[in-house]
mmCIF file of C-alpha atoms and ligand atoms in Angstrom:
data_model
loop_
_atom_site.group_PDB
_atom_site.id
_atom_site.type_symbol
_atom_site.label_atom_id
_atom_site.label_comp_id
_atom_site.label_asym_id
_atom_site.label_seq_id
_atom_site.Cartn_x
_atom_site.Cartn_y
_atom_site.Cartn_z
ATOM 1 C CA MET A 1 8.155 117.534 -10.847
ATOM 2 C CA SER A 2 5.072 115.565 -10.186
ATOM 3 C CA ALA A 3 4.596 112.769 -6.969
ATOM 4 C CA ALA A 4 5.033 109.793 -9.372
ATOM 5 C CA THR A 5 8.762 111.738 -10.766
ATOM 6 C CA LYS A 6 9.416 112.447 -7.136
ATOM 7 C CA LYS A 7 8.654 109.308 -5.061
ATOM 8 C CA TYR A 8 9.229 106.508 -7.641
ATOM 9 C CA LYS A 9 12.041 104.001 -7.243
ATOM 10 C CA SER A 10 10.485 100.602 -7.650
ATOM 11 C CA PRO A 11 11.816 98.286 -4.850
ATOM 12 C CA ILE A 12 12.403 95.466 -7.776
ATOM 13 C CA TRP A 13 15.849 97.326 -8.445
ATOM 14 C CA ALA A 14 18.850 96.695 -6.211
ATOM 15 C CA PRO A 15 19.997 99.953 -4.680
ATOM 16 C CA GLY A 16 22.975 101.054 -6.312
ATOM 17 C CA ILE A 17 23.178 99.558 -9.630
ATOM 18 C CA PHE A 18 23.590 102.359 -11.851
ATOM 19 C CA GLU A 19 26.585 103.731 -9.192
ATOM 20 C CA GLY A 20 29.196 105.333 -11.593
ATOM 21 C CA LYS A 21 26.973 105.903 -14.557
ATOM 22 C CA VAL A 22 26.543 108.608 -16.687
ATOM 23 C CA VAL A 23 22.974 109.549 -18.802
ATOM 24 C CA LEU A 24 22.437 111.953 -21.098
ATOM 25 C CA CYS A 25 18.769 112.217 -22.108
ATOM 26 C CA THR A 26 17.183 114.475 -24.588
ATOM 27 C CA GLY A 27 13.886 116.026 -23.575
ATOM 28 C CA GLY A 28 14.860 115.050 -20.252
ATOM 29 C CA ALA A 29 12.648 118.121 -18.826
ATOM 30 C CA GLY A 30 9.531 116.133 -20.220
ATOM 31 C CA SER A 31 6.885 114.223 -18.060
ATOM 32 C CA ILE A 32 8.337 110.442 -19.300
ATOM 33 C CA CYS A 33 12.106 111.364 -19.730
ATOM 34 C CA SER A 34 12.212 112.828 -16.202
ATOM 35 C CA THR A 35 11.201 110.087 -15.039
ATOM 36 C CA GLN A 36 13.265 107.574 -16.555
ATOM 37 C CA VAL A 37 16.510 110.011 -15.130
ATOM 38 C CA ALA A 38 14.888 110.069 -11.620
ATOM 39 C CA ALA A 39 15.002 106.357 -11.578
ATOM 40 C CA LEU A 40 18.241 106.054 -12.698
ATOM 41 C CA ILE A 41 19.443 108.970 -10.528
ATOM 42 C CA GLN A 42 17.781 107.294 -7.630
ATOM 43 C CA LEU A 43 19.848 104.365 -8.598
ATOM 44 C CA GLY A 44 23.404 105.605 -8.290
ATOM 45 C CA ALA A 45 23.623 107.662 -11.507
ATOM 46 C CA ASN A 46 24.679 111.039 -12.371
ATOM 47 C CA ALA A 47 22.922 112.905 -15.636
ATOM 48 C CA SER A 48 22.419 115.621 -18.435
ATOM 49 C CA ILE A 49 18.891 116.249 -19.061
ATOM 50 C CA ILE A 50 19.123 118.428 -22.668
ATOM 51 C CA GLY A 51 15.832 121.006 -23.622
ATOM 52 C CA ARG A 52 15.086 124.168 -25.662
ATOM 53 C CA ARG A 53 13.962 126.185 -22.742
ATOM 54 C CA LYS A 54 17.199 126.846 -20.720
ATOM 55 C CA ASP A 55 15.260 128.014 -17.581
ATOM 56 C CA VAL A 56 12.992 124.722 -17.457
ATOM 57 C CA THR A 57 15.632 122.509 -18.343
ATOM 58 C CA GLU A 58 17.774 123.881 -15.444
ATOM 59 C CA ALA A 59 15.208 123.863 -13.302
ATOM 60 C CA LYS A 60 14.474 120.290 -13.850
ATOM 61 C CA ALA A 61 17.560 118.827 -13.438
ATOM 62 C CA ALA A 62 17.993 121.055 -10.187
ATOM 63 C CA GLU A 63 15.043 119.442 -8.753
ATOM 64 C CA LEU A 64 16.521 115.706 -10.152
ATOM 65 C CA GLN A 65 19.724 116.634 -8.471
ATOM 66 C CA THR A 66 18.239 116.599 -4.843
ATOM 67 C CA LEU A 67 16.169 113.071 -5.152
ATOM 68 C CA ARG A 68 19.834 111.221 -4.287
ATOM 69 C CA SER A 69 22.430 112.895 -1.779
ATOM 70 C CA GLY A 70 25.768 113.485 -3.773
ATOM 71 C CA SER A 71 24.145 112.975 -7.315
ATOM 72 C CA ARG A 72 25.435 115.430 -10.134
ATOM 73 C CA VAL A 73 22.985 116.581 -12.624
ATOM 74 C CA LEU A 74 23.680 119.209 -16.028
ATOM 75 C CA GLY A 75 20.801 121.128 -17.231
ATOM 76 C CA ILE A 76 21.744 121.525 -20.828
ATOM 77 C CA SER A 77 19.774 123.776 -22.945
ATOM 78 C CA ALA A 78 20.537 122.878 -26.739
ATOM 79 C CA ASP A 79 18.369 122.002 -29.914
ATOM 80 C CA VAL A 80 18.820 118.600 -31.166
ATOM 81 C CA ARG A 81 17.813 120.057 -34.644
ATOM 82 C CA ASP A 82 22.070 121.144 -34.296
ATOM 83 C CA TYR A 83 24.321 119.134 -34.198
ATOM 84 C CA THR A 84 27.267 121.321 -32.754
ATOM 85 C CA MET A 85 24.947 122.042 -29.899
ATOM 86 C CA LEU A 86 25.035 118.219 -28.906
ATOM 87 C CA VAL A 87 28.415 117.767 -29.825
ATOM 88 C CA ALA A 88 28.782 120.799 -27.015
ATOM 89 C CA ALA A 89 26.580 118.638 -24.632
ATOM 90 C CA VAL A 90 28.232 115.492 -24.598
ATOM 91 C CA GLU A 91 31.157 117.521 -24.218
ATOM 92 C CA ARG A 92 30.502 119.224 -20.943
ATOM 93 C CA THR A 93 28.715 115.756 -20.345
ATOM 94 C CA VAL A 94 31.895 114.049 -20.242
ATOM 95 C CA GLU A 95 34.108 116.822 -18.815
ATOM 96 C CA GLU A 96 31.674 117.453 -15.767
ATOM 97 C CA LEU A 97 30.562 114.196 -14.739
ATOM 98 C CA GLY A 98 33.321 112.161 -16.272
ATOM 99 C CA ARG A 99 32.136 109.719 -18.490
ATOM 100 C CA LEU A 100 28.635 108.743 -20.785
ATOM 101 C CA ASP A 101 27.249 105.205 -20.409
ATOM 102 C CA TYR A 102 23.637 105.451 -21.425
ATOM 103 C CA VAL A 103 21.907 107.676 -24.209
ATOM 104 C CA ILE A 104 18.032 108.307 -23.761
ATOM 105 C CA CYS A 105 16.965 109.808 -27.260
ATOM 106 C CA GLY A 106 13.458 111.466 -25.738
ATOM 107 C CA ALA A 107 13.479 114.566 -27.605
ATOM 108 C CA ALA A 108 9.922 114.788 -29.700
ATOM 109 C CA GLY A 109 7.528 117.227 -31.236
ATOM 110 C CA ASN A 110 3.521 116.490 -32.013
ATOM 111 C CA PHE A 111 0.038 117.740 -32.569
ATOM 112 C CA LEU A 112 -3.107 116.743 -34.266
ATOM 113 C CA ALA A 113 -3.555 117.383 -38.334
ATOM 114 C CA THR A 114 -4.616 115.967 -40.837
ATOM 115 C CA VAL A 115 -2.487 116.008 -43.796
ATOM 116 C CA ASP A 116 -5.060 118.662 -45.693
ATOM 117 C CA ASN A 117 -3.361 121.058 -42.325
ATOM 118 C CA LEU A 118 -0.298 119.788 -42.510
ATOM 119 C CA SER A 119 1.983 122.205 -44.396
ATOM 120 C CA ALA A 120 5.290 120.756 -45.119
ATOM 121 C CA ASN A 121 7.212 122.391 -43.175
ATOM 122 C CA ALA A 122 5.339 121.285 -40.558
ATOM 123 C CA PHE A 123 5.589 117.638 -41.563
ATOM 124 C CA LYS A 124 9.441 118.618 -41.881
ATOM 125 C CA ALA A 125 9.485 120.154 -38.472
ATOM 126 C CA VAL A 126 8.574 116.903 -36.549
ATOM 127 C CA ILE A 127 11.133 114.853 -38.917
ATOM 128 C CA ASP A 128 13.446 116.924 -38.060
ATOM 129 C CA ILE A 129 13.062 117.133 -33.663
ATOM 130 C CA ASP A 130 12.289 113.276 -33.738
ATOM 131 C CA VAL A 131 14.609 111.892 -36.814
ATOM 132 C CA LEU A 132 17.777 113.859 -37.165
ATOM 133 C CA GLY A 133 17.384 114.913 -33.264
ATOM 134 C CA SER A 134 17.610 111.337 -32.378
ATOM 135 C CA TYR A 135 20.612 110.651 -35.205
ATOM 136 C CA ASN A 136 22.364 114.061 -34.010
ATOM 137 C CA THR A 137 22.213 112.582 -30.182
ATOM 138 C CA VAL A 138 23.866 109.131 -31.567
ATOM 139 C CA LYS A 139 26.200 110.665 -33.606
ATOM 140 C CA ALA A 140 27.761 113.283 -31.061
ATOM 141 C CA SER A 141 27.741 110.380 -28.271
ATOM 142 C CA LEU A 142 29.125 107.872 -30.360
ATOM 143 C CA GLU A 143 32.623 107.489 -29.221
ATOM 144 C CA GLU A 144 32.108 108.292 -25.783
ATOM 145 C CA LEU A 145 29.873 104.991 -25.798
ATOM 146 C CA LYS A 146 32.097 103.049 -27.750
ATOM 147 C CA LYS A 147 34.532 103.540 -24.838
ATOM 148 C CA THR A 148 31.981 102.756 -21.851
ATOM 149 C CA ARG A 149 30.329 100.212 -24.453
ATOM 150 C CA GLY A 150 27.449 102.062 -23.950
ATOM 151 C CA LYS A 151 23.321 101.678 -24.145
ATOM 152 C CA ILE A 152 21.276 103.463 -26.231
ATOM 153 C CA ILE A 153 17.398 103.976 -25.957
ATOM 154 C CA PHE A 154 14.884 105.377 -28.313
ATOM 155 C CA VAL A 155 11.402 107.063 -27.018
ATOM 156 C CA SER A 156 9.380 105.735 -29.676
ATOM 157 C CA ALA A 157 5.572 105.167 -30.121
ATOM 158 C CA THR A 158 3.202 102.031 -31.750
ATOM 159 C CA LEU A 159 1.684 104.936 -34.092
ATOM 160 C CA HIS A 160 2.748 103.696 -36.798
ATOM 161 C CA TYR A 161 1.937 100.260 -36.526
ATOM 162 C CA THR A 162 -1.537 101.062 -37.724
ATOM 163 C CA GLY A 163 -2.954 103.683 -39.475
ATOM 164 C CA THR A 164 -3.378 106.400 -36.886
ATOM 165 C CA PRO A 165 -5.257 109.209 -38.394
ATOM 166 C CA PHE A 166 -3.817 113.062 -37.812
ATOM 167 C CA GLN A 167 -0.329 111.384 -37.227
ATOM 168 C CA ALA A 168 1.345 110.895 -40.630
ATOM 169 C CA HIS A 169 3.945 113.147 -39.215
ATOM 170 C CA VAL A 170 4.439 111.355 -36.030
ATOM 171 C CA SER A 171 4.036 108.246 -37.529
ATOM 172 C CA ALA A 172 6.756 108.781 -40.057
ATOM 173 C CA ALA A 173 9.161 110.041 -37.337
ATOM 174 C CA LYS A 174 8.849 107.281 -35.376
ATOM 175 C CA ALA A 175 8.744 104.207 -38.186
ATOM 176 C CA ALA A 176 12.024 105.578 -39.046
ATOM 177 C CA ILE A 177 13.501 106.266 -35.218
ATOM 178 C CA ASP A 178 12.575 102.050 -35.296
ATOM 179 C CA ALA A 179 14.222 101.646 -38.522
ATOM 180 C CA LEU A 180 17.374 103.486 -37.095
ATOM 181 C CA SER A 181 17.536 101.260 -34.091
ATOM 182 C CA GLY A 182 17.651 98.366 -35.944
ATOM 183 C CA VAL A 183 20.716 99.342 -38.200
ATOM 184 C CA LEU A 184 22.729 100.833 -34.754
ATOM 185 C CA CYS A 185 22.117 97.399 -33.125
ATOM 186 C CA VAL A 186 24.238 95.454 -35.917
ATOM 187 C CA GLU A 187 26.742 98.182 -36.959
ATOM 188 C CA LEU A 188 27.331 99.156 -33.005
ATOM 189 C CA GLY A 189 26.762 95.335 -31.707
ATOM 190 C CA PRO A 190 30.228 94.712 -32.216
ATOM 191 C CA TYR A 191 31.888 97.530 -30.036
ATOM 192 C CA GLY A 192 29.260 96.690 -27.189
ATOM 193 C CA ILE A 193 26.928 99.335 -27.410
ATOM 194 C CA THR A 194 23.511 98.294 -27.752
ATOM 195 C CA SER A 195 20.507 100.078 -28.804
ATOM 196 C CA ASN A 196 16.813 99.683 -28.203
ATOM 197 C CA CYS A 197 13.447 101.599 -28.114
ATOM 198 C CA ILE A 198 10.555 102.021 -26.010
ATOM 199 C CA ALA A 199 7.301 102.428 -27.000
ATOM 200 C CA PRO A 200 4.732 104.179 -24.598
ATOM 201 C CA GLY A 201 1.208 103.893 -24.875
ATOM 202 C CA PRO A 202 -1.014 106.311 -23.961
ATOM 203 C CA ILE A 203 0.502 107.621 -20.382
ATOM 204 C CA ALA A 204 -1.139 109.387 -18.035
ATOM 205 C CA GLY A 205 -0.717 113.016 -16.787
ATOM 206 C CA THR A 206 2.087 113.743 -19.540
ATOM 207 C CA GLU A 207 2.443 116.474 -22.432
ATOM 208 C CA GLY A 208 1.829 114.092 -24.785
ATOM 209 C CA LEU A 209 -1.612 112.910 -23.828
ATOM 210 C CA ALA A 210 -2.597 116.393 -23.334
ATOM 211 C CA ARG A 211 -2.021 117.118 -26.728
ATOM 212 C CA LEU A 212 -3.424 113.568 -28.370
ATOM 213 C CA SER A 213 -6.719 113.221 -26.077
ATOM 214 C CA ARG A 214 -9.400 115.601 -24.212
ATOM 215 C CA PRO A 215 -10.215 115.152 -20.319
ATOM 216 C CA GLU A 216 -13.852 114.255 -21.125
ATOM 217 C CA ILE A 217 -13.146 111.063 -23.303
ATOM 218 C CA ALA A 218 -10.716 110.025 -20.111
ATOM 219 C CA ASN A 219 -12.917 107.224 -19.267
ATOM 220 C CA GLU A 220 -12.988 105.891 -22.860
ATOM 221 C CA ALA A 221 -9.652 105.804 -23.400
ATOM 222 C CA GLN A 222 -8.925 103.578 -20.910
ATOM 223 C CA ARG A 223 -11.406 101.217 -21.404
ATOM 224 C CA ALA A 224 -9.733 101.126 -25.246
ATOM 225 C CA VAL A 225 -6.904 99.553 -23.417
ATOM 226 C CA PRO A 226 -6.879 95.896 -23.182
ATOM 227 C CA ILE A 227 -5.334 96.284 -19.147
ATOM 228 C CA GLN A 228 -8.279 98.809 -18.970
ATOM 229 C CA ARG A 229 -6.120 101.889 -17.895
ATOM 230 C CA LEU A 230 -3.770 104.135 -18.892
ATOM 231 C CA GLY A 231 0.176 103.827 -18.609
ATOM 232 C CA HIS A 232 1.690 105.484 -15.780
ATOM 233 C CA VAL A 233 5.430 107.337 -16.061
ATOM 234 C CA HIS A 234 6.878 105.091 -13.619
ATOM 235 C CA GLU A 235 6.135 101.709 -16.272
ATOM 236 C CA ILE A 236 8.335 103.528 -18.840
ATOM 237 C CA ALA A 237 11.339 104.119 -16.256
ATOM 238 C CA ASP A 238 10.851 100.412 -15.222
ATOM 239 C CA ALA A 239 11.354 99.666 -19.146
ATOM 240 C CA THR A 240 14.017 102.124 -18.722
ATOM 241 C CA ILE A 241 16.058 100.042 -16.073
ATOM 242 C CA TYR A 242 15.397 96.635 -16.877
ATOM 243 C CA LEU A 243 17.140 97.685 -20.406
ATOM 244 C CA LEU A 244 19.977 99.642 -19.227
ATOM 245 C CA SER A 245 20.420 97.421 -16.241
ATOM 246 C CA PRO A 246 22.454 94.122 -16.816
ATOM 247 C CA ALA A 247 19.371 92.644 -16.936
ATOM 248 C CA GLY A 248 19.316 94.189 -20.454
ATOM 249 C CA ASP A 249 22.978 93.248 -21.776
ATOM 250 C CA TRP A 250 22.072 90.767 -24.286
ATOM 251 C CA VAL A 251 18.913 92.533 -25.917
ATOM 252 C CA SER A 252 19.409 94.752 -28.562
ATOM 253 C CA GLY A 253 17.380 96.290 -31.665
ATOM 254 C CA ASP A 254 14.344 95.668 -30.249
ATOM 255 C CA VAL A 255 11.173 97.257 -29.751
ATOM 256 C CA ILE A 256 9.651 96.926 -25.860
ATOM 257 C CA VAL A 257 5.838 98.188 -25.805
ATOM 258 C CA VAL A 258 4.509 99.437 -22.994
ATOM 259 C CA ASP A 259 1.235 99.955 -23.402
ATOM 260 C CA GLY A 260 -0.772 97.905 -21.762
ATOM 261 C CA GLY A 261 -1.211 96.299 -24.964
ATOM 262 C CA ALA A 262 -3.270 99.445 -26.491
ATOM 263 C CA TRP A 263 -1.252 98.641 -29.927
ATOM 264 C CA HIS A 264 -3.578 95.934 -30.450
ATOM 265 C CA ARG A 265 -6.498 97.149 -30.319
ATOM 266 C CA GLN A 266 -5.679 100.707 -32.880
ATOM 267 C CA GLY A 267 -8.159 100.673 -35.694
ATOM 268 C CA ALA A 268 -10.519 98.438 -33.954
ATOM 269 C CA SER A 269 -12.436 101.367 -32.158
ATOM 270 C CA ALA A 270 -15.154 101.270 -34.041
ATOM 271 C CA LEU A 271 -16.400 98.311 -31.823
ATOM 272 C CA PRO A 272 -18.101 99.107 -28.429
ATOM 273 C CA TYR A 273 -15.446 97.719 -25.972
ATOM 274 C CA PRO A 274 -14.888 95.612 -23.884
ATOM 275 C CA GLU A 275 -18.733 94.760 -24.191
ATOM 276 C CA SER A 276 -17.874 93.559 -28.230
ATOM 277 C CA VAL A 277 -15.179 90.419 -26.545
ATOM 278 C CA THR A 278 -17.663 89.618 -23.414
ATOM 279 C CA ARG A 279 -20.673 87.096 -24.009
ATOM 280 C CA LYS A 280 -23.569 89.692 -23.938
ATOM 281 C CA GLY A 281 -21.279 91.780 -26.040
ATOM 282 C CA VAL A 282 -20.944 89.349 -29.118
ATOM 283 C CA VAL A 283 -24.707 89.283 -29.472
ATOM 284 C CA GLU A 284 -25.167 93.282 -29.355
ATOM 285 C CA GLY A 285 -21.552 93.814 -31.330
ATOM 286 C CA VAL A 286 -22.078 91.784 -33.728
ATOM 287 C CA LYS A 287 -25.796 92.003 -34.312
ATOM 288 C CA GLY A 288 -26.378 92.219 -38.282
ATOM 289 C CA MET A 289 -23.335 91.321 -39.306
ATOM 290 C CA LYS A 290 -22.584 88.917 -41.939
ATOM 291 C CA GLY A 291 -20.439 86.865 -40.403
ATOM 292 C CA ALA A 292 -22.379 86.580 -36.774
ATOM 293 C CA LYS A 293 -23.507 83.174 -36.697
ATOM 294 C CA ASP A 294 -23.354 82.685 -33.164
ATOM 295 C CA SER A 295 -26.304 84.656 -32.862
ATOM 296 C CA LYS A 296 -27.982 82.165 -30.079
ATOM 297 C CA LEU A 297 -25.423 83.167 -27.434
HETATM 298 N N1 LIG B 1 -1.423 121.663 -36.732
HETATM 299 C C1 LIG B 1 -0.601 121.874 -37.911
HETATM 300 N N2 LIG B 1 0.373 122.846 -38.004
HETATM 301 C C2 LIG B 1 1.343 123.128 -36.859
HETATM 302 C C3 LIG B 1 0.713 122.724 -35.616
HETATM 303 C C4 LIG B 1 -0.710 122.546 -35.537
HETATM 304 N N3 LIG B 1 -1.281 121.979 -34.558
HETATM 305 N N4 LIG B 1 1.613 123.411 -34.670
HETATM 306 C C5 LIG B 1 2.627 123.928 -35.572
HETATM 307 N N5 LIG B 1 2.515 123.328 -36.433
HETATM 308 C C6 LIG B 1 3.112 124.108 -38.236
HETATM 309 C C7 LIG B 1 3.650 125.486 -37.857
HETATM 310 O O1 LIG B 1 2.499 126.191 -38.556
HETATM 311 C C8 LIG B 1 4.698 125.476 -39.067
HETATM 312 O O2 LIG B 1 4.424 125.193 -40.574
HETATM 313 P P1 LIG B 1 4.239 126.503 -41.256
HETATM 314 O O3 LIG B 1 5.345 126.946 -41.371
HETATM 315 O O4 LIG B 1 4.000 125.783 -42.506
HETATM 316 O O5 LIG B 1 3.082 127.303 -40.510
HETATM 317 C C9 LIG B 1 5.783 124.139 -38.656
HETATM 318 O O6 LIG B 1 4.392 123.196 -38.091
HETATM 319 C C10 LIG B 1 6.455 124.581 -37.739
HETATM 320 O O7 LIG B 1 6.297 125.211 -36.315
HETATM 321 P P2 LIG B 1 6.918 126.116 -35.607
HETATM 322 O O8 LIG B 1 6.534 126.631 -34.393
HETATM 323 O O9 LIG B 1 7.908 126.935 -36.343
HETATM 324 O O10 LIG B 1 7.737 124.667 -34.942
HETATM 325 P P3 LIG B 1 9.107 124.474 -33.435
HETATM 326 O O11 LIG B 1 9.975 123.798 -34.233
HETATM 327 O O12 LIG B 1 8.855 125.747 -33.219
HETATM 328 O O13 LIG B 1 7.907 123.776 -33.266
HETATM 329 C C11 LIG B 1 6.463 121.509 -32.956
HETATM 330 C C12 LIG B 1 7.806 122.474 -33.014
HETATM 331 C C13 LIG B 1 5.914 122.341 -34.328
HETATM 332 C C14 LIG B 1 6.434 120.218 -32.737
HETATM 333 C C15 LIG B 1 5.833 121.922 -31.510
HETATM 334 O O14 LIG B 1 4.580 121.775 -31.434
HETATM 335 C C16 LIG B 1 6.427 121.681 -30.058
HETATM 336 O O15 LIG B 1 7.853 122.193 -29.930
HETATM 337 N N6 LIG B 1 5.490 121.362 -29.299
HETATM 338 C C17 LIG B 1 6.243 120.648 -28.097
HETATM 339 C C18 LIG B 1 7.144 119.032 -27.958
HETATM 340 C C19 LIG B 1 5.871 118.171 -27.995
HETATM 341 O O16 LIG B 1 5.043 117.972 -28.619
HETATM 342 N N7 LIG B 1 5.759 117.072 -27.004
HETATM 343 C C20 LIG B 1 5.299 116.142 -26.681
HETATM 344 C C21 LIG B 1 5.479 115.176 -27.603
HETATM 345 S S1 LIG B 1 4.348 113.725 -27.763
#
């Protein structure tokens, strides 16, 4: 568990706001999802986290359980592509923790590959984990969520807002997840269930960033973000708390982008940044371009 995961509990949130509530989170041993769960546990919730690797998942659950005296955290090993495993996970959660209020669909797969290098099976692997896995999780939880007028959160992305190279599989998967969430918002709203997506930008210290970036371009990556830094896992936890707390009760079918404004610059990375938007940069950045009438600046 990272230091941020261990220590994070924003003073903004009232102690005990999730007392008596239970969250189930797939991909719950990962850096983003474990911090989402950590924050909920510290604010009173009990949890079950689901992961493919038994040892890793059980160890993370044991760590998370130390965050609040008296909390209960189950580590359940399951592959989200297997619906029957999720049905069993939900049954065990309800049997041992008493109920199910919140579902976070965080399990995902990712790697960089051009379409040339992306086999049909590789594309399918990510679609299966992300899309089918999220659907299976919701489907297996549905009857329990109806009982508690629960809430669903999908961990999405911003890749598909523009054509992000090497991410055909993930872009297609996350677009499908956003669409699925919208349908669930409409179909499940009358049961009191909300469905939303959180779309993180580049978050420091995550497996996702390690897989999709290189340490030597970290500085460049930060400068590409309008807020001029990478995100922190706790910033995704804060969005989660907002949505799951009563503050988010009337928010459904939405995608909350938590990325320092990064996606607005996707596809514009050929321009030097931030110089291209500063006064000096206007001269340098647009020199020689037909539309650069402001060259007197
Ligand atoms: N480039 C191209 N193809 C790749 C690849 C890569 N880096 N990694 C895997 N594949 C292909 C495999 O070759 C295989 O295709 P093939 O049968 O045509 O050879 C296909 O993807 C499935 O691979 P496999 O290892 O059997 O799948 P898996 O279900 O065990 O693994 C992955 C799922 C591929 C998504 C794996 O990367 C993974 O589990 N990642 C961990 C989670 C993660 O990515 N987290 C970060 C989230 S941002």
